[in-house]
Every structure is written in structure tokens, then in C-alpha cells.
Amino acid sequence: MRDLNAALARRREQGLYRSRRILGGPQTPRQQIDGREVLSFCSNDYLGLANHPEVVAAFHRGIDHYGAGSGSAHLVNGHSAAHEALEEELADFVGRPRALLFSTGYMANLGVATALCERGDVVLEDRLNHASLLDAGLLSGARFQRYAHADAVECERRLASHQDKHALILTDGLFSMDGDVAPLAELAAAANKHDAWLVVDDAHGLGVLGEAGRGTLEYLGVDDADVPVLVGTLGKGFGTFGAFVAGDDDLIETLIQQARTYIYTTAPPPAVAEATRQSLRLIREEPWRRAHLQTLIKQLRKGAQQIGLELSNAVGPIQPVMIGAPEAAVACSEQLLANGILIGAIRPPTVPAGTSRLRITLSASHSADDVELLLNALSTIVPLCAQAEC
Ligand SMILES: *Cc1c(COP(=O)(O)O)cnc(C)c1O
């Protein structure tokens, strides 16, 4: 048998060991972690909806009406009126004929790639795609290739060399660990030219980017028709849980018939769908959250520049600070925590070797004072920890 203990010890030595902290209350900027209060900059609750009183109240009402669990898969009798209404409202929000709920974004991506690909097809992916998209491509049975990050030219060259095959391009909209956006217009042009499908997973952009919160496509001014398959998740900007795929009727019916991660799993609790419907209402009716978030992003980037910290070309709430070695990133994160600030150290294999980083995320529920506190802490801790081991 393999020596698990030795492998774990090696992982620890390399600074790659992962462990969990325990959250003692709701997902808010000031939160209880391991029994103490910290100011957190690592949640994906970008709009501050995870603990919004109206979302919480809708969740309660959903439970009163539907009970706790859905009881079965969507295709048996677990597909409730709440799920159906949410699908219609999500489709309307993203401007597509239909939407289909999945239990998680991971499952949505696996479902899309496996339902749309056949053996002999080609899947092309950005090298920095989210793990669920990479796994989806590997599981699809198609020939799997990656192109350099955000390199639509390489993507097109690869398409051209597979002229005779069906091809699927999979990309994050807003990249989860780098915070930059994919060159969607260029990828769409390449897809159109070679009759390939473009699938955009906009887990981090939806609700957050664009005037109306319609995500990376709206932010970049890309035509909906150029992205025939849009994946969204509900556990980030929406503040709840779950995911969806949006597109035309044939796409959605194909997924219902063939996506195994849709068919062979229990539907999410209907109350979660009721809570998400309320999140969506707030996303549509209260654009001030996006505006406030953008103000905070500008404040952080300007302040970082003043203290000589290099931030990448991130455009949204994900603002990584590159550190390099995993041990140094962990040291930074631990020193920040000692100062009451929680920021995750992201290390391989989540990101490529040599690019360990602090992944700062901002939320509309942060204040300008919170960002000031963050900048003060970064200015003293990062220069110390990034060079020497703290
Ligand atoms: C978080 C994330 C997912 C997974 O979504 P879950 O609902 O958490 O499973 C998929 N794609 C991207 C780009 C993500 O960031």
C-alpha cells in the first residue's frame, strides 16, 4: 500500500499542505475564524448577499413552503416550482431562451463537456482555467489541449489544425485566481470561423461585472449569440449555492437528456432556489453594490501602487498579489492573520509553480476604511515576507 503519511509529510515540507479554518458565523467581512474576530478578504461573496436579510428571509419562506430537502433528482420528482421559476428568471437575466440549474458549478462544467463532446472531438482550454473546466475537458473523452493564458491566436491555430473535427473551447470569463478577463471577442471570432462551440464559465463575473451585472460578456461588449453556452454559478456573487447553464432550447434539452451530473444527482433544496431568486432581484434592482465594489477596487489598486505593490491586470473583485514561493505566500498570510486580516495563500496545484500568491477579494459589504486597514497591513507585511521567510 502507498505510504500516505510520508506523502503528507512531504507536502508539509514543500509548503503545500492545506488545512481548514473554522468559521463560527455568517460570511461577512468581520467574521469569526477559529474563535477570533478577523477582517476577511477572501470570500467570493462579492456583493454581500450571502447574509443579506432579504435573501435569508426568502430562504426561510422557502423552507416553510417546501421543507428542507428536495427528495429526489430533477427528472424524478425533485424539480419544484421554485427551481422552475429560478430557471426562467436566470434565462431572462442573461438574455437566453433557457437556463438549467445544476447542483454545483463543478457539476455544470462536467455535464456540459461530457454531453457536448464525443470521442474524436477536440477540447481547447485556457491553461489557467478553473480546475472544474480542466477536469471536464479530461472527462469528456475528446482530445484535450491547452493554449497559453488568454492567447486567442494560439487557440485559433489549434482550431485550424483540427479543421475536420468538432471542437469545443472552454474558458473562464473572469479568471478565478488571476482576476483578469478572457479575450472573449477574439475567442468568439476564432470559434465562428472554425464552426466551434465557445463555452464561457462566468462564475466570478455574473452579478459583478457590467452595468447590469450580466458579467464578463456585458463588460467586454460581446454579443450573447457569440457565446452559445454560458455557465454561471450561484455560490459566489449570488451569495447562495448552485449553478446553471444558459443557452438555446436544443442545448438545454440535450443537457437534460445526457448530462450525467444533472441526471444522477439530487436536486438542490427548493428553499435555496427561493433564496437565489431574491439574490437575483437584488442584483437587478440594486446596482449600487456593483458601483460601490468598483470604488473599492479603484481604492485598493491606487493604494497598492502607492506602496509599491504590483497588482496584475485584474479588473474585478479578485486582486492577487504575486509572491512566488509557496512558503513565502503562507508566511505572508500568517502574518496578516496575526494582524487580524484573513487572506488566503494560493499555491500549486491551484496555480502554476512559482506563482503562489495572496488572493485578495473585495466585497460590496467592505467599507473604504476596511480597504485602508488592508493597505496598511500589506505595506508592512508583504515586503518582509515576500523576501525573507517570516
Ligand atoms: C468556483 C468555480 C466553479 C465551481 O462552482 P461551484 O458551484 O463552487 O462548484 C466553477 N468554475 C469557476 C470558474 C469557479 O470559479
mmCIF file of C-alpha atoms and ligand atoms in Angstrom:
data_model
loop_
_atom_site.group_PDB
_atom_site.id
_atom_site.type_symbol
_atom_site.label_atom_id
_atom_site.label_comp_id
_atom_site.label_asym_id
_atom_site.label_seq_id
_atom_site.Cartn_x
_atom_site.Cartn_y
_atom_site.Cartn_z
ATOM 1 C CA MET A 1 0.000 0.000 0.000
ATOM 2 C CA ARG A 2 1.102 3.567 -0.680
ATOM 3 C CA ASP A 3 2.639 5.423 2.281
ATOM 4 C CA LEU A 4 0.112 8.228 2.786
ATOM 5 C CA ASN A 5 1.836 9.508 5.877
ATOM 6 C CA ALA A 6 5.133 10.068 4.033
ATOM 7 C CA ALA A 7 3.342 11.812 1.183
ATOM 8 C CA LEU A 8 1.595 14.131 3.644
ATOM 9 C CA ALA A 9 4.899 14.905 5.362
ATOM 10 C CA ARG A 10 6.482 15.766 2.011
ATOM 11 C CA ARG A 11 3.593 18.038 1.183
ATOM 12 C CA ARG A 12 4.059 19.790 4.523
ATOM 13 C CA GLU A 13 7.784 20.303 3.870
ATOM 14 C CA GLN A 14 7.044 21.891 0.496
ATOM 15 C CA GLY A 15 4.673 24.453 1.994
ATOM 16 C CA LEU A 16 1.795 22.854 0.080
ATOM 17 C CA TYR A 17 -0.180 21.440 2.992
ATOM 18 C CA ARG A 18 -3.778 22.622 3.098
ATOM 19 C CA SER A 19 -5.902 22.902 6.192
ATOM 20 C CA ARG A 20 -9.261 24.336 7.080
ATOM 21 C CA ARG A 21 -10.145 27.169 9.405
ATOM 22 C CA ILE A 22 -13.437 27.094 11.211
ATOM 23 C CA LEU A 23 -15.969 29.829 10.546
ATOM 24 C CA GLY A 24 -18.208 30.453 13.548
ATOM 25 C CA GLY A 25 -20.863 32.680 11.985
ATOM 26 C CA PRO A 26 -22.082 34.186 8.727
ATOM 27 C CA GLN A 27 -19.920 35.087 5.725
ATOM 28 C CA THR A 28 -19.413 38.797 6.418
ATOM 29 C CA PRO A 29 -16.251 40.965 6.237
ATOM 30 C CA ARG A 30 -15.873 40.830 10.020
ATOM 31 C CA GLN A 31 -16.153 37.193 10.854
ATOM 32 C CA GLN A 32 -15.317 34.625 13.495
ATOM 33 C CA ILE A 33 -12.482 32.372 12.370
ATOM 34 C CA ASP A 34 -11.038 29.768 14.711
ATOM 35 C CA GLY A 35 -12.741 31.571 17.570
ATOM 36 C CA ARG A 36 -11.407 35.070 16.906
ATOM 37 C CA GLU A 37 -12.683 38.061 15.001
ATOM 38 C CA VAL A 38 -10.886 38.863 11.749
ATOM 39 C CA LEU A 39 -11.416 41.178 8.801
ATOM 40 C CA SER A 40 -11.740 38.874 5.808
ATOM 41 C CA PHE A 41 -10.638 39.489 2.227
ATOM 42 C CA CYS A 42 -11.014 36.012 0.815
ATOM 43 C CA SER A 43 -14.713 35.334 0.354
ATOM 44 C CA ASN A 44 -16.366 35.009 -3.064
ATOM 45 C CA ASP A 45 -19.482 36.721 -1.697
ATOM 46 C CA TYR A 46 -18.635 39.716 -3.875
ATOM 47 C CA LEU A 47 -21.917 41.541 -3.435
ATOM 48 C CA GLY A 48 -22.513 40.844 0.242
ATOM 49 C CA LEU A 49 -25.643 38.781 -0.422
ATOM 50 C CA ALA A 50 -24.764 35.589 1.485
ATOM 51 C CA ASN A 51 -26.094 37.077 4.712
ATOM 52 C CA HIS A 52 -28.487 39.677 3.275
ATOM 53 C CA PRO A 53 -31.667 39.804 5.431
ATOM 54 C CA GLU A 54 -33.993 39.597 2.402
ATOM 55 C CA VAL A 55 -32.143 36.600 0.984
ATOM 56 C CA VAL A 56 -32.182 34.928 4.387
ATOM 57 C CA ALA A 57 -35.923 35.664 4.743
ATOM 58 C CA ALA A 58 -36.633 34.173 1.311
ATOM 59 C CA PHE A 59 -34.689 31.064 2.356
ATOM 60 C CA HIS A 60 -36.902 30.799 5.485
ATOM 61 C CA ARG A 61 -40.086 31.189 3.434
ATOM 62 C CA GLY A 62 -38.830 28.519 1.039
ATOM 63 C CA ILE A 63 -38.285 26.103 3.900
ATOM 64 C CA ASP A 64 -41.758 26.824 5.319
ATOM 65 C CA HIS A 65 -43.304 26.036 1.949
ATOM 66 C CA TYR A 66 -41.152 23.186 0.633
ATOM 67 C CA GLY A 67 -39.457 21.725 3.701
ATOM 68 C CA ALA A 68 -35.740 21.066 3.964
ATOM 69 C CA GLY A 69 -34.861 18.668 1.144
ATOM 70 C CA SER A 70 -35.861 18.207 -2.496
ATOM 71 C CA GLY A 71 -36.305 14.454 -2.050
ATOM 72 C CA SER A 72 -35.114 13.337 -5.481
ATOM 73 C CA ALA A 73 -33.435 14.203 -8.756
ATOM 74 C CA HIS A 74 -34.935 16.834 -11.092
ATOM 75 C CA LEU A 75 -36.026 14.144 -13.555
ATOM 76 C CA VAL A 76 -37.871 12.107 -10.921
ATOM 77 C CA ASN A 77 -39.979 14.432 -8.796
ATOM 78 C CA GLY A 78 -37.466 16.812 -7.221
ATOM 79 C CA HIS A 79 -37.948 19.658 -9.727
ATOM 80 C CA SER A 80 -40.044 22.188 -7.799
ATOM 81 C CA ALA A 81 -41.925 25.311 -8.865
ATOM 82 C CA ALA A 82 -39.135 27.278 -7.154
ATOM 83 C CA HIS A 83 -36.480 25.654 -9.396
ATOM 84 C CA GLU A 84 -38.614 26.245 -12.473
ATOM 85 C CA ALA A 85 -39.192 29.931 -11.636
ATOM 86 C CA LEU A 86 -35.482 30.473 -10.933
ATOM 87 C CA GLU A 87 -34.530 28.919 -14.280
ATOM 88 C CA GLU A 88 -36.901 31.273 -16.096
ATOM 89 C CA GLU A 89 -35.631 34.306 -14.209
ATOM 90 C CA LEU A 90 -31.959 33.400 -14.784
ATOM 91 C CA ALA A 91 -32.580 32.883 -18.508
ATOM 92 C CA ASP A 92 -34.236 36.287 -18.682
ATOM 93 C CA PHE A 93 -31.352 37.901 -16.753
ATOM 94 C CA VAL A 94 -28.650 36.576 -19.081
ATOM 95 C CA GLY A 95 -30.770 37.095 -22.217
ATOM 96 C CA ARG A 96 -31.057 33.473 -23.348
ATOM 97 C CA PRO A 97 -34.072 31.329 -24.194
ATOM 98 C CA ARG A 98 -33.458 28.871 -21.362
ATOM 99 C CA ALA A 99 -31.414 28.046 -18.288
ATOM 100 C CA LEU A 100 -30.880 24.759 -16.464
ATOM 101 C CA LEU A 101 -29.956 24.508 -12.788
ATOM 102 C CA PHE A 102 -27.129 22.246 -11.649
ATOM 103 C CA SER A 103 -26.228 21.435 -8.054
ATOM 104 C CA THR A 104 -22.732 22.955 -8.359
ATOM 105 C CA GLY A 105 -20.579 24.722 -10.916
ATOM 106 C CA TYR A 106 -18.197 21.798 -10.912
ATOM 107 C CA MET A 107 -21.032 19.512 -11.969
ATOM 108 C CA ALA A 108 -22.334 22.001 -14.543
ATOM 109 C CA ASN A 109 -18.959 22.053 -16.279
ATOM 110 C CA LEU A 110 -18.589 18.271 -16.235
ATOM 111 C CA GLY A 111 -22.145 17.971 -17.569
ATOM 112 C CA VAL A 112 -21.610 20.408 -20.431
ATOM 113 C CA ALA A 113 -18.332 18.924 -21.656
ATOM 114 C CA THR A 114 -19.464 15.309 -21.428
ATOM 115 C CA ALA A 115 -22.857 15.957 -23.042
ATOM 116 C CA LEU A 116 -21.492 18.036 -25.932
ATOM 117 C CA CYS A 117 -18.375 16.023 -26.799
ATOM 118 C CA GLU A 118 -17.914 12.730 -28.482
ATOM 119 C CA ARG A 119 -14.799 10.660 -28.908
ATOM 120 C CA GLY A 120 -12.772 12.140 -31.750
ATOM 121 C CA ASP A 121 -13.780 15.733 -30.904
ATOM 122 C CA VAL A 122 -11.320 18.328 -29.633
ATOM 123 C CA VAL A 123 -11.489 20.373 -26.416
ATOM 124 C CA LEU A 124 -9.350 23.517 -26.199
ATOM 125 C CA GLU A 125 -8.819 25.202 -22.858
ATOM 126 C CA ASP A 126 -7.017 28.199 -21.428
ATOM 127 C CA ARG A 127 -4.061 26.992 -19.365
ATOM 128 C CA LEU A 128 -5.313 28.917 -16.316
ATOM 129 C CA ASN A 129 -8.893 27.677 -16.439
ATOM 130 C CA HIS A 130 -10.603 26.650 -13.224
ATOM 131 C CA ALA A 131 -9.940 23.043 -12.204
ATOM 132 C CA SER A 132 -13.551 22.066 -12.896
ATOM 133 C CA LEU A 133 -13.231 23.122 -16.560
ATOM 134 C CA LEU A 134 -9.939 21.250 -16.917
ATOM 135 C CA ASP A 135 -11.427 18.141 -15.327
ATOM 136 C CA ALA A 136 -14.483 18.496 -17.572
ATOM 137 C CA GLY A 137 -12.270 18.540 -20.652
ATOM 138 C CA LEU A 138 -10.343 15.476 -19.472
ATOM 139 C CA LEU A 139 -13.529 13.564 -18.671
ATOM 140 C CA SER A 140 -15.201 14.452 -21.963
ATOM 141 C CA GLY A 141 -13.332 11.756 -23.888
ATOM 142 C CA ALA A 142 -12.363 14.324 -26.513
ATOM 143 C CA ARG A 143 -8.788 15.130 -27.430
ATOM 144 C CA PHE A 144 -7.686 17.666 -24.809
ATOM 145 C CA GLN A 145 -5.345 20.596 -25.491
ATOM 146 C CA ARG A 146 -4.470 23.742 -23.597
ATOM 147 C CA TYR A 147 -3.440 27.094 -25.041
ATOM 148 C CA ALA A 148 -1.358 29.798 -23.323
ATOM 149 C CA HIS A 149 -3.302 32.038 -20.964
ATOM 150 C CA ALA A 150 -5.629 34.436 -22.809
ATOM 151 C CA ASP A 151 -3.941 33.606 -26.111
ATOM 152 C CA ALA A 152 -6.717 33.595 -28.717
ATOM 153 C CA VAL A 153 -4.128 33.390 -31.506
ATOM 154 C CA GLU A 154 -2.793 30.074 -30.237
ATOM 155 C CA CYS A 155 -6.344 28.886 -29.693
ATOM 156 C CA GLU A 156 -7.175 29.657 -33.306
ATOM 157 C CA ARG A 157 -4.024 27.990 -34.578
ATOM 158 C CA ARG A 158 -5.003 24.832 -32.756
ATOM 159 C CA LEU A 159 -8.539 25.038 -34.157
ATOM 160 C CA ALA A 160 -7.126 25.382 -37.646
ATOM 161 C CA SER A 161 -5.051 22.228 -37.205
ATOM 162 C CA HIS A 162 -8.206 20.273 -36.319
ATOM 163 C CA GLN A 163 -10.256 21.593 -39.233
ATOM 164 C CA ASP A 164 -12.177 18.372 -39.759
ATOM 165 C CA LYS A 165 -13.198 17.829 -36.128
ATOM 166 C CA HIS A 166 -15.907 19.144 -33.832
ATOM 167 C CA ALA A 167 -14.267 21.465 -31.335
ATOM 168 C CA LEU A 168 -15.268 22.964 -28.008
ATOM 169 C CA ILE A 169 -13.451 25.956 -26.495
ATOM 170 C CA LEU A 170 -13.792 26.204 -22.717
ATOM 171 C CA THR A 171 -12.746 29.316 -20.815
ATOM 172 C CA ASP A 172 -13.313 31.184 -17.576
ATOM 173 C CA GLY A 173 -14.893 34.621 -18.191
ATOM 174 C CA LEU A 174 -13.206 36.345 -15.245
ATOM 175 C CA PHE A 175 -10.279 34.148 -14.169
ATOM 176 C CA SER A 176 -10.705 32.877 -10.646
ATOM 177 C CA MET A 177 -7.118 33.145 -9.433
ATOM 178 C CA ASP A 178 -5.796 35.942 -11.657
ATOM 179 C CA GLY A 179 -8.773 38.288 -11.795
ATOM 180 C CA ASP A 180 -8.294 39.216 -15.455
ATOM 181 C CA VAL A 181 -10.805 38.583 -18.238
ATOM 182 C CA ALA A 182 -10.618 36.208 -21.191
ATOM 183 C CA PRO A 183 -10.324 37.720 -24.709
ATOM 184 C CA LEU A 184 -13.893 36.676 -25.467
ATOM 185 C CA ALA A 185 -14.378 38.674 -28.677
ATOM 186 C CA GLU A 186 -11.245 37.110 -30.194
ATOM 187 C CA LEU A 187 -12.129 33.619 -28.978
ATOM 188 C CA ALA A 188 -15.648 34.042 -30.379
ATOM 189 C CA ALA A 189 -14.249 35.124 -33.749
ATOM 190 C CA ALA A 190 -11.996 32.068 -33.826
ATOM 191 C CA ALA A 191 -14.898 29.808 -32.828
ATOM 192 C CA ASN A 192 -17.157 31.283 -35.512
ATOM 193 C CA LYS A 193 -14.501 30.974 -38.185
ATOM 194 C CA HIS A 194 -13.959 27.272 -37.435
ATOM 195 C CA ASP A 195 -17.528 26.392 -36.506
ATOM 196 C CA ALA A 196 -16.561 25.526 -32.927
ATOM 197 C CA TRP A 197 -18.582 25.967 -29.743
ATOM 198 C CA LEU A 198 -17.472 28.582 -27.234
ATOM 199 C CA VAL A 199 -18.327 27.783 -23.610
ATOM 200 C CA VAL A 200 -17.785 30.575 -21.079
ATOM 201 C CA ASP A 201 -17.825 29.835 -17.355
ATOM 202 C CA ASP A 202 -18.562 33.213 -15.802
ATOM 203 C CA ALA A 203 -18.599 32.061 -12.169
ATOM 204 C CA HIS A 204 -16.874 35.232 -10.978
ATOM 205 C CA GLY A 205 -18.255 37.774 -13.427
ATOM 206 C CA LEU A 206 -22.004 37.261 -13.175
ATOM 207 C CA GLY A 207 -23.756 39.745 -10.924
ATOM 208 C CA VAL A 208 -20.481 41.617 -10.536
ATOM 209 C CA LEU A 209 -19.162 42.902 -13.883
ATOM 210 C CA GLY A 210 -21.076 45.092 -16.318
ATOM 211 C CA GLU A 211 -23.521 47.886 -15.594
ATOM 212 C CA ALA A 212 -26.432 45.465 -15.278
ATOM 213 C CA GLY A 213 -24.344 42.740 -13.642
ATOM 214 C CA ARG A 214 -24.603 40.492 -16.667
ATOM 215 C CA GLY A 215 -20.961 39.583 -16.319
ATOM 216 C CA THR A 216 -17.879 39.424 -18.490
ATOM 217 C CA LEU A 217 -19.837 39.420 -21.774
ATOM 218 C CA GLU A 218 -21.532 42.667 -20.862
ATOM 219 C CA TYR A 219 -18.254 44.126 -19.547
ATOM 220 C CA LEU A 220 -16.474 43.340 -22.841
ATOM 221 C CA GLY A 221 -19.447 44.168 -25.065
ATOM 222 C CA VAL A 222 -19.536 40.649 -26.505
ATOM 223 C CA ASP A 223 -22.676 39.570 -28.318
ATOM 224 C CA ASP A 224 -24.670 36.864 -26.473
ATOM 225 C CA ALA A 225 -25.032 34.975 -29.749
ATOM 226 C CA ASP A 226 -21.249 34.549 -29.913
ATOM 227 C CA VAL A 227 -21.252 32.520 -26.710
ATOM 228 C CA PRO A 228 -23.734 29.697 -27.261
ATOM 229 C CA VAL A 229 -23.049 28.101 -23.855
ATOM 230 C CA LEU A 230 -22.886 30.243 -20.725
ATOM 231 C CA VAL A 231 -22.191 28.693 -17.316
ATOM 232 C CA GLY A 232 -22.906 30.644 -14.145
ATOM 233 C CA THR A 233 -22.515 29.740 -10.507
ATOM 234 C CA LEU A 234 -24.706 30.857 -7.638
ATOM 235 C CA GLY A 235 -22.327 30.415 -4.698
ATOM 236 C CA LYS A 236 -20.232 33.491 -5.485
ATOM 237 C CA GLY A 237 -21.776 36.835 -6.485
ATOM 238 C CA PHE A 238 -25.265 35.445 -5.880
ATOM 239 C CA GLY A 239 -24.323 34.511 -2.310
ATOM 240 C CA THR A 240 -26.243 31.214 -2.220
ATOM 241 C CA PHE A 241 -25.405 27.843 -3.782
ATOM 242 C CA GLY A 242 -25.685 26.019 -7.087
ATOM 243 C CA ALA A 243 -25.071 26.766 -10.738
ATOM 244 C CA PHE A 244 -26.753 26.997 -14.123
ATOM 245 C CA VAL A 245 -26.137 26.639 -17.819
ATOM 246 C CA ALA A 246 -27.895 29.047 -20.192
ATOM 247 C CA GLY A 247 -28.424 28.744 -23.924
ATOM 248 C CA ASP A 248 -30.959 27.759 -26.527
ATOM 249 C CA ASP A 249 -33.676 25.145 -26.278
ATOM 250 C CA ASP A 250 -31.697 22.406 -28.063
ATOM 251 C CA LEU A 251 -28.727 22.879 -25.752
ATOM 252 C CA ILE A 252 -30.827 22.690 -22.593
ATOM 253 C CA GLU A 253 -32.824 19.675 -23.789
ATOM 254 C CA THR A 254 -29.561 17.924 -24.710
ATOM 255 C CA LEU A 255 -28.208 18.538 -21.209
ATOM 256 C CA ILE A 256 -31.418 17.254 -19.615
ATOM 257 C CA GLN A 257 -31.200 14.077 -21.685
ATOM 258 C CA GLN A 258 -27.448 13.492 -21.493
ATOM 259 C CA ALA A 259 -25.603 15.349 -18.735
ATOM 260 C CA ARG A 260 -24.933 12.662 -16.167
ATOM 261 C CA THR A 261 -24.085 15.225 -13.468
ATOM 262 C CA TYR A 262 -27.598 16.584 -13.984
ATOM 263 C CA ILE A 263 -29.466 13.317 -14.190
ATOM 264 C CA TYR A 264 -27.878 11.247 -11.444
ATOM 265 C CA THR A 265 -27.974 13.627 -8.512
ATOM 266 C CA THR A 266 -30.453 15.037 -6.027
ATOM 267 C CA ALA A 267 -31.941 18.425 -6.894
ATOM 268 C CA PRO A 268 -30.798 21.219 -4.549
ATOM 269 C CA PRO A 269 -33.277 22.140 -1.795
ATOM 270 C CA PRO A 270 -36.060 24.296 -3.288
ATOM 271 C CA ALA A 271 -35.528 26.837 -0.498
ATOM 272 C CA VAL A 272 -32.050 27.505 -1.933
ATOM 273 C CA ALA A 273 -33.759 28.369 -5.220
ATOM 274 C CA GLU A 274 -36.120 30.756 -3.383
ATOM 275 C CA ALA A 275 -33.153 32.452 -1.696
ATOM 276 C CA THR A 276 -31.384 32.741 -5.068
ATOM 277 C CA ARG A 277 -34.476 34.298 -6.670
ATOM 278 C CA GLN A 278 -34.251 37.038 -4.044
ATOM 279 C CA SER A 279 -30.493 37.471 -4.705
ATOM 280 C CA LEU A 280 -31.236 37.863 -8.388
ATOM 281 C CA ARG A 281 -33.845 40.540 -7.629
ATOM 282 C CA LEU A 282 -31.263 42.470 -5.592
ATOM 283 C CA ILE A 283 -28.646 42.048 -8.334
ATOM 284 C CA ARG A 284 -31.083 43.501 -10.857
ATOM 285 C CA GLU A 285 -32.648 46.229 -8.764
ATOM 286 C CA GLU A 286 -29.728 47.495 -6.682
ATOM 287 C CA PRO A 287 -26.810 48.383 -8.979
ATOM 288 C CA TRP A 288 -25.208 50.409 -6.154
ATOM 289 C CA ARG A 289 -23.491 47.238 -4.888
ATOM 290 C CA ARG A 290 -21.547 46.913 -8.132
ATOM 291 C CA ALA A 291 -20.762 50.631 -8.132
ATOM 292 C CA HIS A 292 -19.506 50.532 -4.530
ATOM 293 C CA LEU A 293 -17.406 47.456 -5.284
ATOM 294 C CA GLN A 294 -15.786 49.243 -8.243
ATOM 295 C CA THR A 295 -14.963 52.212 -5.984
ATOM 296 C CA LEU A 296 -13.254 49.860 -3.521
ATOM 297 C CA ILE A 297 -11.329 48.137 -6.330
ATOM 298 C CA LYS A 298 -10.013 51.523 -7.524
ATOM 299 C CA GLN A 299 -9.063 52.466 -3.962
ATOM 300 C CA LEU A 300 -7.152 49.196 -3.485
ATOM 301 C CA ARG A 301 -5.309 49.402 -6.794
ATOM 302 C CA LYS A 302 -4.357 53.037 -6.306
ATOM 303 C CA GLY A 303 -3.216 52.408 -2.731
ATOM 304 C CA ALA A 304 -1.249 49.321 -3.761
ATOM 305 C CA GLN A 305 0.569 51.315 -6.401
ATOM 306 C CA GLN A 306 1.472 53.952 -3.811
ATOM 307 C CA ILE A 307 3.069 51.363 -1.533
ATOM 308 C CA GLY A 308 4.905 49.750 -4.454
ATOM 309 C CA LEU A 309 2.874 46.563 -4.621
ATOM 310 C CA GLU A 310 2.417 45.179 -8.069
ATOM 311 C CA LEU A 311 -1.132 44.085 -8.868
ATOM 312 C CA SER A 312 -1.798 42.272 -12.129
ATOM 313 C CA ASN A 313 -4.250 43.500 -14.753
ATOM 314 C CA ALA A 314 -7.185 42.283 -12.692
ATOM 315 C CA VAL A 315 -10.392 44.171 -13.431
ATOM 316 C CA GLY A 316 -12.808 42.856 -10.818
ATOM 317 C CA PRO A 317 -13.031 41.946 -7.146
ATOM 318 C CA ILE A 318 -10.227 39.327 -7.374
ATOM 319 C CA GLN A 319 -6.923 41.160 -6.907
ATOM 320 C CA PRO A 320 -3.975 38.797 -6.460
ATOM 321 C CA VAL A 321 -0.643 39.910 -5.021
ATOM 322 C CA MET A 322 2.063 37.720 -6.552
ATOM 323 C CA ILE A 323 4.559 36.361 -4.022
ATOM 324 C CA GLY A 324 6.329 33.442 -5.750
ATOM 325 C CA ALA A 325 7.358 30.668 -3.392
ATOM 326 C CA PRO A 326 4.610 28.814 -1.553
ATOM 327 C CA GLU A 327 6.367 29.133 1.829
ATOM 328 C CA ALA A 328 6.597 32.902 1.426
ATOM 329 C CA ALA A 329 2.922 33.178 0.473
ATOM 330 C CA VAL A 330 1.962 31.165 3.546
ATOM 331 C CA ALA A 331 4.227 33.312 5.731
ATOM 332 C CA CYS A 332 2.519 36.479 4.424
ATOM 333 C CA SER A 333 -0.902 35.021 5.022
ATOM 334 C CA GLU A 334 0.003 34.005 8.579
ATOM 335 C CA GLN A 335 1.478 37.396 9.430
ATOM 336 C CA LEU A 336 -1.623 39.103 8.078
ATOM 337 C CA LEU A 337 -3.783 36.837 10.214
ATOM 338 C CA ALA A 338 -1.689 37.715 13.272
ATOM 339 C CA ASN A 339 -2.715 41.286 12.447
ATOM 340 C CA GLY A 340 -6.381 40.351 12.227
ATOM 341 C CA ILE A 341 -6.632 40.156 8.429
ATOM 342 C CA LEU A 342 -7.641 36.965 6.652
ATOM 343 C CA ILE A 343 -6.346 36.427 3.097
ATOM 344 C CA GLY A 344 -5.750 33.028 1.563
ATOM 345 C CA ALA A 345 -2.343 31.938 0.243
ATOM 346 C CA ILE A 346 -2.978 30.269 -3.117
ATOM 347 C CA ARG A 347 -0.352 27.693 -4.067
ATOM 348 C CA PRO A 348 0.216 24.938 -6.626
ATOM 349 C CA PRO A 349 -1.525 22.976 -7.952
ATOM 350 C CA THR A 350 -4.277 25.620 -7.878
ATOM 351 C CA VAL A 351 -1.837 27.997 -9.627
ATOM 352 C CA PRO A 352 1.369 27.250 -11.601
ATOM 353 C CA ALA A 353 4.636 26.695 -9.686
ATOM 354 C CA GLY A 354 6.438 29.930 -8.848
ATOM 355 C CA THR A 355 3.237 31.990 -8.834
ATOM 356 C CA SER A 356 1.999 31.451 -5.299
ATOM 357 C CA ARG A 357 0.046 34.485 -4.284
ATOM 358 C CA LEU A 358 -2.217 36.236 -1.849
ATOM 359 C CA ARG A 359 -5.666 36.196 -3.382
ATOM 360 C CA ILE A 360 -7.391 39.325 -2.141
ATOM 361 C CA THR A 361 -11.095 39.541 -2.835
ATOM 362 C CA LEU A 362 -13.253 42.568 -2.173
ATOM 363 C CA SER A 363 -16.947 42.626 -1.441
ATOM 364 C CA ALA A 364 -19.599 45.312 -1.672
ATOM 365 C CA SER A 365 -20.015 44.864 2.082
ATOM 366 C CA HIS A 366 -16.485 46.134 2.726
ATOM 367 C CA SER A 367 -16.048 49.817 3.550
ATOM 368 C CA ALA A 368 -13.372 52.282 2.439
ATOM 369 C CA ASP A 369 -11.968 52.029 5.993
ATOM 370 C CA ASP A 370 -11.642 48.253 5.625
ATOM 371 C CA VAL A 371 -9.592 48.699 2.457
ATOM 372 C CA GLU A 372 -7.428 51.283 4.252
ATOM 373 C CA LEU A 373 -6.737 48.768 7.027
ATOM 374 C CA LEU A 374 -5.837 46.177 4.404
ATOM 375 C CA LEU A 375 -3.416 48.524 2.638
ATOM 376 C CA ASN A 376 -1.711 49.422 5.918
ATOM 377 C CA ALA A 377 -1.187 45.772 6.766
ATOM 378 C CA LEU A 378 0.024 44.885 3.262
ATOM 379 C CA SER A 379 2.521 47.733 3.203
ATOM 380 C CA THR A 380 4.383 46.415 6.251
ATOM 381 C CA ILE A 381 3.926 42.666 5.890
ATOM 382 C CA VAL A 382 4.330 41.865 2.201
ATOM 383 C CA PRO A 383 7.835 43.364 1.720
ATOM 384 C CA LEU A 384 9.044 41.477 4.810
ATOM 385 C CA CYS A 385 7.526 38.114 3.989
ATOM 386 C CA ALA A 386 7.940 38.046 0.248
ATOM 387 C CA GLN A 387 11.723 38.231 0.525
ATOM 388 C CA ALA A 388 12.789 36.673 3.809
ATOM 389 C CA GLU A 389 10.952 33.811 5.407
ATOM 390 C CA CYS A 390 8.989 35.476 8.200
HETATM 391 C C1 LIG B 1 -15.988 28.226 -8.174
HETATM 392 C C2 LIG B 1 -15.927 27.910 -9.608
HETATM 393 C C3 LIG B 1 -16.598 26.806 -10.113
HETATM 394 C C4 LIG B 1 -17.268 25.805 -9.225
HETATM 395 O O1 LIG B 1 -18.512 26.240 -8.809
HETATM 396 P P1 LIG B 1 -19.150 25.539 -7.538
HETATM 397 O O2 LIG B 1 -20.580 25.891 -7.621
HETATM 398 O O3 LIG B 1 -18.463 26.112 -6.352
HETATM 399 O O4 LIG B 1 -18.900 24.071 -7.694
HETATM 400 C C5 LIG B 1 -16.618 26.619 -11.481
HETATM 401 N N1 LIG B 1 -15.965 27.460 -12.303
HETATM 402 C C6 LIG B 1 -15.271 28.512 -11.842
HETATM 403 C C7 LIG B 1 -14.572 29.401 -12.811
HETATM 404 C C8 LIG B 1 -15.224 28.772 -10.475
HETATM 405 O O5 LIG B 1 -14.521 29.779 -10.015
#
